[in-house]
Amino acid sequence: MSSRSLSGHASAAANPGYRGRFAPSPTGELHAGSLLAAFASWLLARQAGGAWLVRIEDLDPPREVPGAADRQLRALAGFGLVGDETVVRQSRRHALYQAALQDLLDRDLAFACHCSRSDLAASGGIHRFCVPRTAQREGRAPQPAIRLRVHDDTAIGFDDAIVGAQSQDVARAVGDFVLRRADGYWAYQLAVVVDDADQGITDVVRGADLLDSTARQIALQRALGLPTPRYAHLPLLVDAQGRKLSKSDAAHPLDPADPLPALRAAWRALGQDEQALIAVETVTQLLDAARVSFSPAQIPQAAAGLAAMHNDPCANAV
Ligand code: GLU
């Protein structure tokens, strides 16, 4: 059966009202934290009978690792996690971001800004108005950044499916935020909002490190007249010492050739019942069993210990 989402994207999903996604940046190998986000977003999409998409967020060449995107996709496939639609790569979608930016500029909702980091140091990096610029005084005119005009008291509230009610005064917390950087690259906030809308994403499931970006994304959705998806922010993984795992942490590489231990560990980190996967012997069996017994209400709000993610033969001896 095929159905069509509101956004007009073809989808084989039984429930066109649910479209989830996993959107890795190719800044390193697929690691425990990214597998957790991929697996949880896949589980929630599958349980809803919806579609699950993969989008490569390759808009920051200085931070990218050559070949990482393809290795991430191959690793995901090794874990049985394959998107339902063609993988989208942000690096091929500049025209979409440019159109959104132009729309905001045309309506005076965005503006060019030459302020440098040091210009904004006095306000803690938060931009509320442009300040006299060293570069301009010295006759240098760097390419401006483009910022969203954030009005005072732009309080954004949303109800996160895992961490509950959230609110942020975007003007005070982050100010006029960047949409296109002074180095010419697109800011994550603009690209993610444009792509989530263009792909008809209804449910954003990702790590809690991005919780703080969500109010900005909602402000931008409102400025662009785009719908706001539902949000669910997963617990961050921490190492045995309770330290946050960095996104490109290569210290815990996953082995897609031996996928069951890492999937079982991610399942435990999601607070799920280990017994449900006790008898499985293949990735397909594991994903089938996981889909059936997945209980979103069990996902912990607090950081999940990486001890659960180690390929410890005892921990995974089920
Ligand atoms: N590309 C981002 C990352 O790898 C995730 C963006 C998102 O899920 O909104 O952290």
Coordinates of C-alpha atoms and ligand atoms in Angstrom, one line a residue:
M1 CA 0.0 0.0 0.0
S2 CA 1.3 3.4 -0.7
S3 CA 0.2 6.6 0.8
R4 CA 1.2 10.2 0.6
S5 CA 2.2 12.5 3.4
L6 CA 1.0 16.1 3.8
S7 CA 4.3 17.3 2.4
G8 CA 3.6 15.3 -0.8
H9 CA 6.4 12.8 -0.2
A10 CA 5.7 9.3 -1.4
S11 CA 5.7 6.9 1.6
A12 CA 5.0 3.2 2.1
A13 CA 4.1 3.9 5.7
A14 CA 0.7 2.7 7.0
N15 CA 0.4 5.9 9.0
P16 CA 1.1 9.0 6.9
G17 CA 0.5 11.1 10.1
Y18 CA 3.9 10.0 11.5
R19 CA 7.2 10.8 9.8
G20 CA 10.3 10.5 11.9
R21 CA 14.0 10.9 11.0
F22 CA 17.6 10.4 12.0
A23 CA 19.9 13.2 11.0
P24 CA 23.5 12.6 11.7
S25 CA 26.3 15.0 11.0
P26 CA 29.2 13.3 9.2
T27 CA 31.8 14.5 11.8
G28 CA 32.9 11.0 12.8
E29 CA 31.9 7.4 13.0
L30 CA 28.5 6.2 14.2
H31 CA 28.9 6.0 17.9
A32 CA 26.9 4.8 20.9
G33 CA 25.0 8.1 21.2
S34 CA 24.0 8.3 17.6
L35 CA 23.0 4.6 17.5
L36 CA 20.7 5.4 20.5
A37 CA 19.0 8.3 18.6
A38 CA 18.8 6.2 15.4
F39 CA 17.3 3.2 17.2
A40 CA 14.9 5.2 19.3
S41 CA 13.6 7.3 16.4
W42 CA 13.2 4.1 14.4
L43 CA 11.3 2.3 17.2
L44 CA 8.9 5.2 17.7
A45 CA 8.3 5.5 13.9
R46 CA 7.8 1.8 13.5
Q47 CA 5.5 1.6 16.6
A48 CA 3.4 4.4 15.1
G49 CA 3.2 2.6 11.7
G50 CA 4.9 5.7 10.3
A51 CA 7.9 6.4 8.0
W52 CA 11.5 6.7 9.2
L53 CA 13.9 8.8 7.1
V54 CA 17.7 9.4 7.2
R55 CA 19.1 12.8 6.4
I56 CA 22.9 13.5 6.3
E57 CA 23.6 17.0 7.8
D58 CA 26.7 17.8 5.8
L59 CA 26.7 21.5 5.8
D60 CA 29.8 22.2 7.8
P61 CA 32.8 21.1 5.7
P62 CA 35.4 22.2 8.2
R63 CA 34.0 19.8 10.7
E64 CA 33.4 16.9 8.4
V65 CA 35.4 13.7 8.2
P66 CA 35.9 12.5 4.6
G67 CA 33.9 9.4 3.9
A68 CA 32.1 9.5 7.3
A69 CA 28.6 9.9 5.8
D70 CA 28.9 6.8 3.7
R71 CA 30.4 4.9 6.6
Q72 CA 27.6 6.0 8.9
L73 CA 25.0 4.8 6.4
R74 CA 26.8 1.5 6.0
A75 CA 27.0 1.1 9.8
L76 CA 23.3 1.9 10.2
A77 CA 22.5 -0.7 7.6
G78 CA 24.6 -3.2 9.6
F79 CA 22.3 -2.4 12.6
G80 CA 19.3 -3.0 10.3
L81 CA 18.3 0.6 10.3
V82 CA 17.6 1.7 6.7
G83 CA 15.5 4.7 5.8
D84 CA 12.2 4.3 4.0
E85 CA 13.0 6.9 1.5
T86 CA 16.1 8.1 -0.4
V87 CA 18.7 9.5 1.9
V88 CA 18.7 13.3 1.7
R89 CA 22.0 15.2 1.9
Q90 CA 21.9 18.8 3.0
S91 CA 24.9 19.7 0.9
R92 CA 22.6 19.3 -2.2
R93 CA 19.8 21.5 -0.9
H94 CA 21.3 25.0 -0.9
A95 CA 18.5 26.4 -3.0
L96 CA 15.9 25.5 -0.4
Y97 CA 17.8 27.3 2.4
Q98 CA 18.5 30.3 0.2
A99 CA 14.7 30.6 -0.6
A100 CA 13.8 30.5 3.1
L101 CA 16.5 33.1 3.9
Q102 CA 15.4 35.4 1.2
D103 CA 11.8 35.1 2.3
L104 CA 12.9 36.2 5.8
L105 CA 15.1 39.1 4.5
D106 CA 12.2 40.3 2.2
R107 CA 9.9 40.5 5.2
D108 CA 12.6 42.2 7.4
L109 CA 12.5 39.2 9.7
A110 CA 16.2 38.6 9.1
F111 CA 19.1 41.1 8.7
A112 CA 22.8 41.2 7.7
C113 CA 25.2 41.6 10.7
H114 CA 28.9 42.4 10.7
C115 CA 29.3 42.0 14.5
S116 CA 32.2 39.8 15.3
R117 CA 32.5 37.5 18.3
S118 CA 34.6 40.1 20.1
D119 CA 32.0 42.8 19.4
L120 CA 29.5 40.6 21.2
A121 CA 31.7 39.6 24.1
A122 CA 30.3 42.3 26.4
S123 CA 26.8 40.8 26.0
G124 CA 27.9 37.2 26.5
G125 CA 27.7 36.5 22.7
I126 CA 24.0 37.4 22.7
H127 CA 23.0 39.7 19.9
R128 CA 20.2 42.3 20.5
F129 CA 21.6 45.1 18.3
C130 CA 24.6 45.7 16.1
V131 CA 27.5 47.3 17.8
P132 CA 30.3 49.5 16.3
R133 CA 32.7 47.2 14.6
T134 CA 36.4 47.0 14.7
A135 CA 36.6 45.4 11.3
Q136 CA 34.6 48.2 9.6
R137 CA 36.5 50.9 11.4
E138 CA 39.7 49.4 10.0
G139 CA 38.2 49.3 6.5
R140 CA 37.8 45.6 6.4
A141 CA 34.3 44.5 5.4
P142 CA 33.9 40.8 6.1
Q143 CA 30.9 39.0 4.6
P144 CA 28.0 39.6 7.0
A145 CA 26.3 36.8 8.9
I146 CA 22.5 36.8 8.5
R147 CA 20.5 36.7 11.8
L148 CA 16.9 36.2 12.6
R149 CA 15.3 39.2 14.2
V150 CA 14.1 38.0 17.6
H151 CA 11.8 40.3 19.3
D152 CA 11.9 41.0 23.1
D153 CA 9.9 38.5 25.1
T154 CA 9.9 35.8 22.4
A155 CA 8.9 33.1 25.0
I156 CA 8.6 29.7 23.3
G157 CA 7.0 26.8 25.2
F158 CA 6.7 23.2 24.0
D159 CA 5.8 19.9 25.6
D160 CA 8.6 17.4 25.1
A161 CA 7.4 13.8 25.0
I162 CA 10.2 12.6 27.2
V163 CA 11.4 15.6 29.3
G164 CA 8.0 17.3 29.6
A165 CA 7.1 21.0 29.5
Q166 CA 9.9 23.3 28.4
S167 CA 10.1 27.1 27.8
Q168 CA 12.8 29.5 26.7
D169 CA 12.8 33.3 26.3
V170 CA 14.7 33.2 23.0
A171 CA 15.6 36.9 23.0
R172 CA 17.3 36.7 26.4
A173 CA 18.8 33.2 26.1
V174 CA 20.3 33.4 22.6
G175 CA 19.2 36.7 21.0
D176 CA 19.1 37.3 17.3
F177 CA 20.6 34.0 16.2
V178 CA 22.6 33.2 13.1
L179 CA 20.9 31.7 10.0
R180 CA 23.9 32.0 7.6
R181 CA 27.3 32.3 9.0
A182 CA 29.9 34.9 8.2
D183 CA 32.0 32.2 6.6
G184 CA 29.1 31.6 4.1
Y185 CA 27.9 28.3 5.5
W186 CA 24.3 27.7 6.5
A187 CA 23.6 27.5 10.2
Y188 CA 22.2 24.2 11.5
Q189 CA 19.1 26.0 12.9
L190 CA 18.0 27.2 9.4
A191 CA 18.7 24.0 7.6
V192 CA 17.1 21.7 10.1
V193 CA 13.9 23.7 10.2
V194 CA 13.7 23.9 6.4
D195 CA 14.4 20.2 6.0
D196 CA 12.1 19.0 8.7
A197 CA 9.3 20.9 7.1
D198 CA 10.2 20.0 3.5
Q199 CA 10.3 16.3 4.4
G200 CA 7.0 16.5 6.3
I201 CA 8.6 15.4 9.6
T202 CA 6.0 15.2 12.3
D203 CA 8.2 13.8 15.1
V204 CA 11.7 14.9 15.9
V205 CA 13.5 12.3 18.2
R206 CA 17.1 13.2 19.1
G207 CA 19.6 13.6 21.9
A208 CA 19.0 16.0 24.8
D209 CA 22.0 18.0 23.7
L210 CA 19.7 19.6 21.2
L211 CA 16.9 20.4 23.7
D212 CA 18.3 23.9 24.0
S213 CA 18.0 24.5 20.2
T214 CA 14.4 23.6 20.0
A215 CA 12.9 26.9 21.0
R216 CA 15.0 28.6 18.4
Q217 CA 13.7 26.1 15.8
I218 CA 10.1 26.8 16.8
A219 CA 10.7 30.5 16.6
L220 CA 12.1 30.0 13.1
Q221 CA 9.2 27.8 12.1
R222 CA 6.8 30.5 13.2
A223 CA 8.7 33.2 11.2
L224 CA 8.6 31.0 8.1
G225 CA 5.0 29.9 8.6
L226 CA 5.9 26.3 8.9
P227 CA 4.3 23.6 11.2
T228 CA 6.0 22.6 14.4
P229 CA 6.7 18.9 14.8
R230 CA 6.4 17.0 18.1
Y231 CA 9.7 16.7 20.0
A232 CA 11.2 14.0 22.1
H233 CA 14.7 14.4 23.5
L234 CA 16.5 11.3 24.5
P235 CA 18.8 10.9 27.6
L236 CA 22.4 11.7 26.9
L237 CA 24.8 8.9 27.3
V238 CA 27.5 9.4 29.9
D239 CA 30.7 7.4 30.4
A240 CA 31.5 5.3 33.4
Q241 CA 32.7 8.5 35.2
G242 CA 29.4 10.3 34.4
R243 CA 31.0 12.5 31.8
K244 CA 28.9 13.4 28.7
L245 CA 30.0 11.6 25.5
S246 CA 30.9 14.1 22.9
K247 CA 29.2 13.8 19.5
S248 CA 32.3 12.8 17.6
D249 CA 33.6 10.7 20.4
A250 CA 35.7 8.0 18.7
A251 CA 36.4 6.4 22.0
H252 CA 33.5 4.1 21.7
P253 CA 33.3 2.9 18.1
L254 CA 30.6 0.5 17.3
D255 CA 31.1 -2.7 15.3
P256 CA 28.3 -3.0 12.7
A257 CA 29.7 -6.5 11.9
D258 CA 28.6 -7.6 15.4
P259 CA 25.4 -5.5 15.8
L260 CA 23.6 -7.4 18.6
P261 CA 25.6 -6.2 21.6
A262 CA 25.3 -2.5 20.7
L263 CA 21.6 -2.8 19.9
R264 CA 21.0 -4.6 23.2
A265 CA 23.0 -2.0 25.1
A266 CA 21.0 0.9 23.4
W267 CA 17.8 -1.0 24.3
R268 CA 18.9 -1.0 28.0
A269 CA 19.9 2.6 27.9
L270 CA 16.3 3.3 26.7
G271 CA 15.1 1.8 29.9
Q272 CA 13.5 -1.2 28.1
D273 CA 13.0 -4.7 29.3
E274 CA 16.1 -6.9 28.5
Q275 CA 14.0 -10.0 28.7
A276 CA 12.2 -9.0 25.5
L277 CA 15.3 -9.6 23.5
I278 CA 16.6 -12.6 25.3
A279 CA 16.0 -15.2 22.6
V280 CA 16.9 -13.2 19.5
E281 CA 19.8 -14.4 17.3
T282 CA 19.7 -12.0 14.3
V283 CA 19.3 -8.3 13.8
T284 CA 16.0 -8.9 12.1
Q285 CA 14.7 -10.9 15.0
L286 CA 16.0 -8.2 17.4
L287 CA 14.3 -5.4 15.6
D288 CA 11.1 -7.3 15.3
A289 CA 11.0 -8.2 19.0
A290 CA 12.0 -4.6 20.0
R291 CA 9.3 -3.1 17.9
V292 CA 6.7 -5.3 19.5
S293 CA 7.7 -4.7 23.1
F294 CA 9.0 -1.1 23.0
S295 CA 7.5 1.0 25.7
P296 CA 8.2 4.7 25.2
A297 CA 7.1 5.6 28.8
Q298 CA 10.1 3.7 30.1
I299 CA 12.7 6.0 28.4
P300 CA 14.6 7.7 31.3
Q301 CA 14.7 11.4 31.5
A302 CA 18.1 11.5 33.1
A303 CA 21.5 10.7 31.5
A304 CA 21.8 7.0 30.7
G305 CA 25.1 5.4 31.8
L306 CA 27.4 4.2 29.1
A307 CA 28.2 1.2 31.2
A308 CA 25.1 -0.1 29.6
M309 CA 26.6 0.5 26.2
H310 CA 30.0 -1.2 26.7
N311 CA 30.6 -4.4 24.8
D312 CA 31.0 -6.1 28.1
P313 CA 30.6 -9.8 27.5
C314 CA 28.8 -10.2 30.9
A315 CA 26.5 -7.3 30.3
N316 CA 25.5 -8.7 26.9
A317 CA 25.4 -12.4 27.8
V318 CA 21.7 -12.6 27.2
Ligands
GLU1 N1 22.9 16.7 12.9 C1 22.6 16.8 14.3 C2 23.6 16.0 15.0 O1 24.3 15.1 14.4 C3 21.2 16.3 14.7 C4 20.2 17.3 14.2 C5 18.8 16.9 14.7 O2 18.5 15.8 15.0 O3 18.0 17.9 14.8 O4 23.7 16.1 16.2

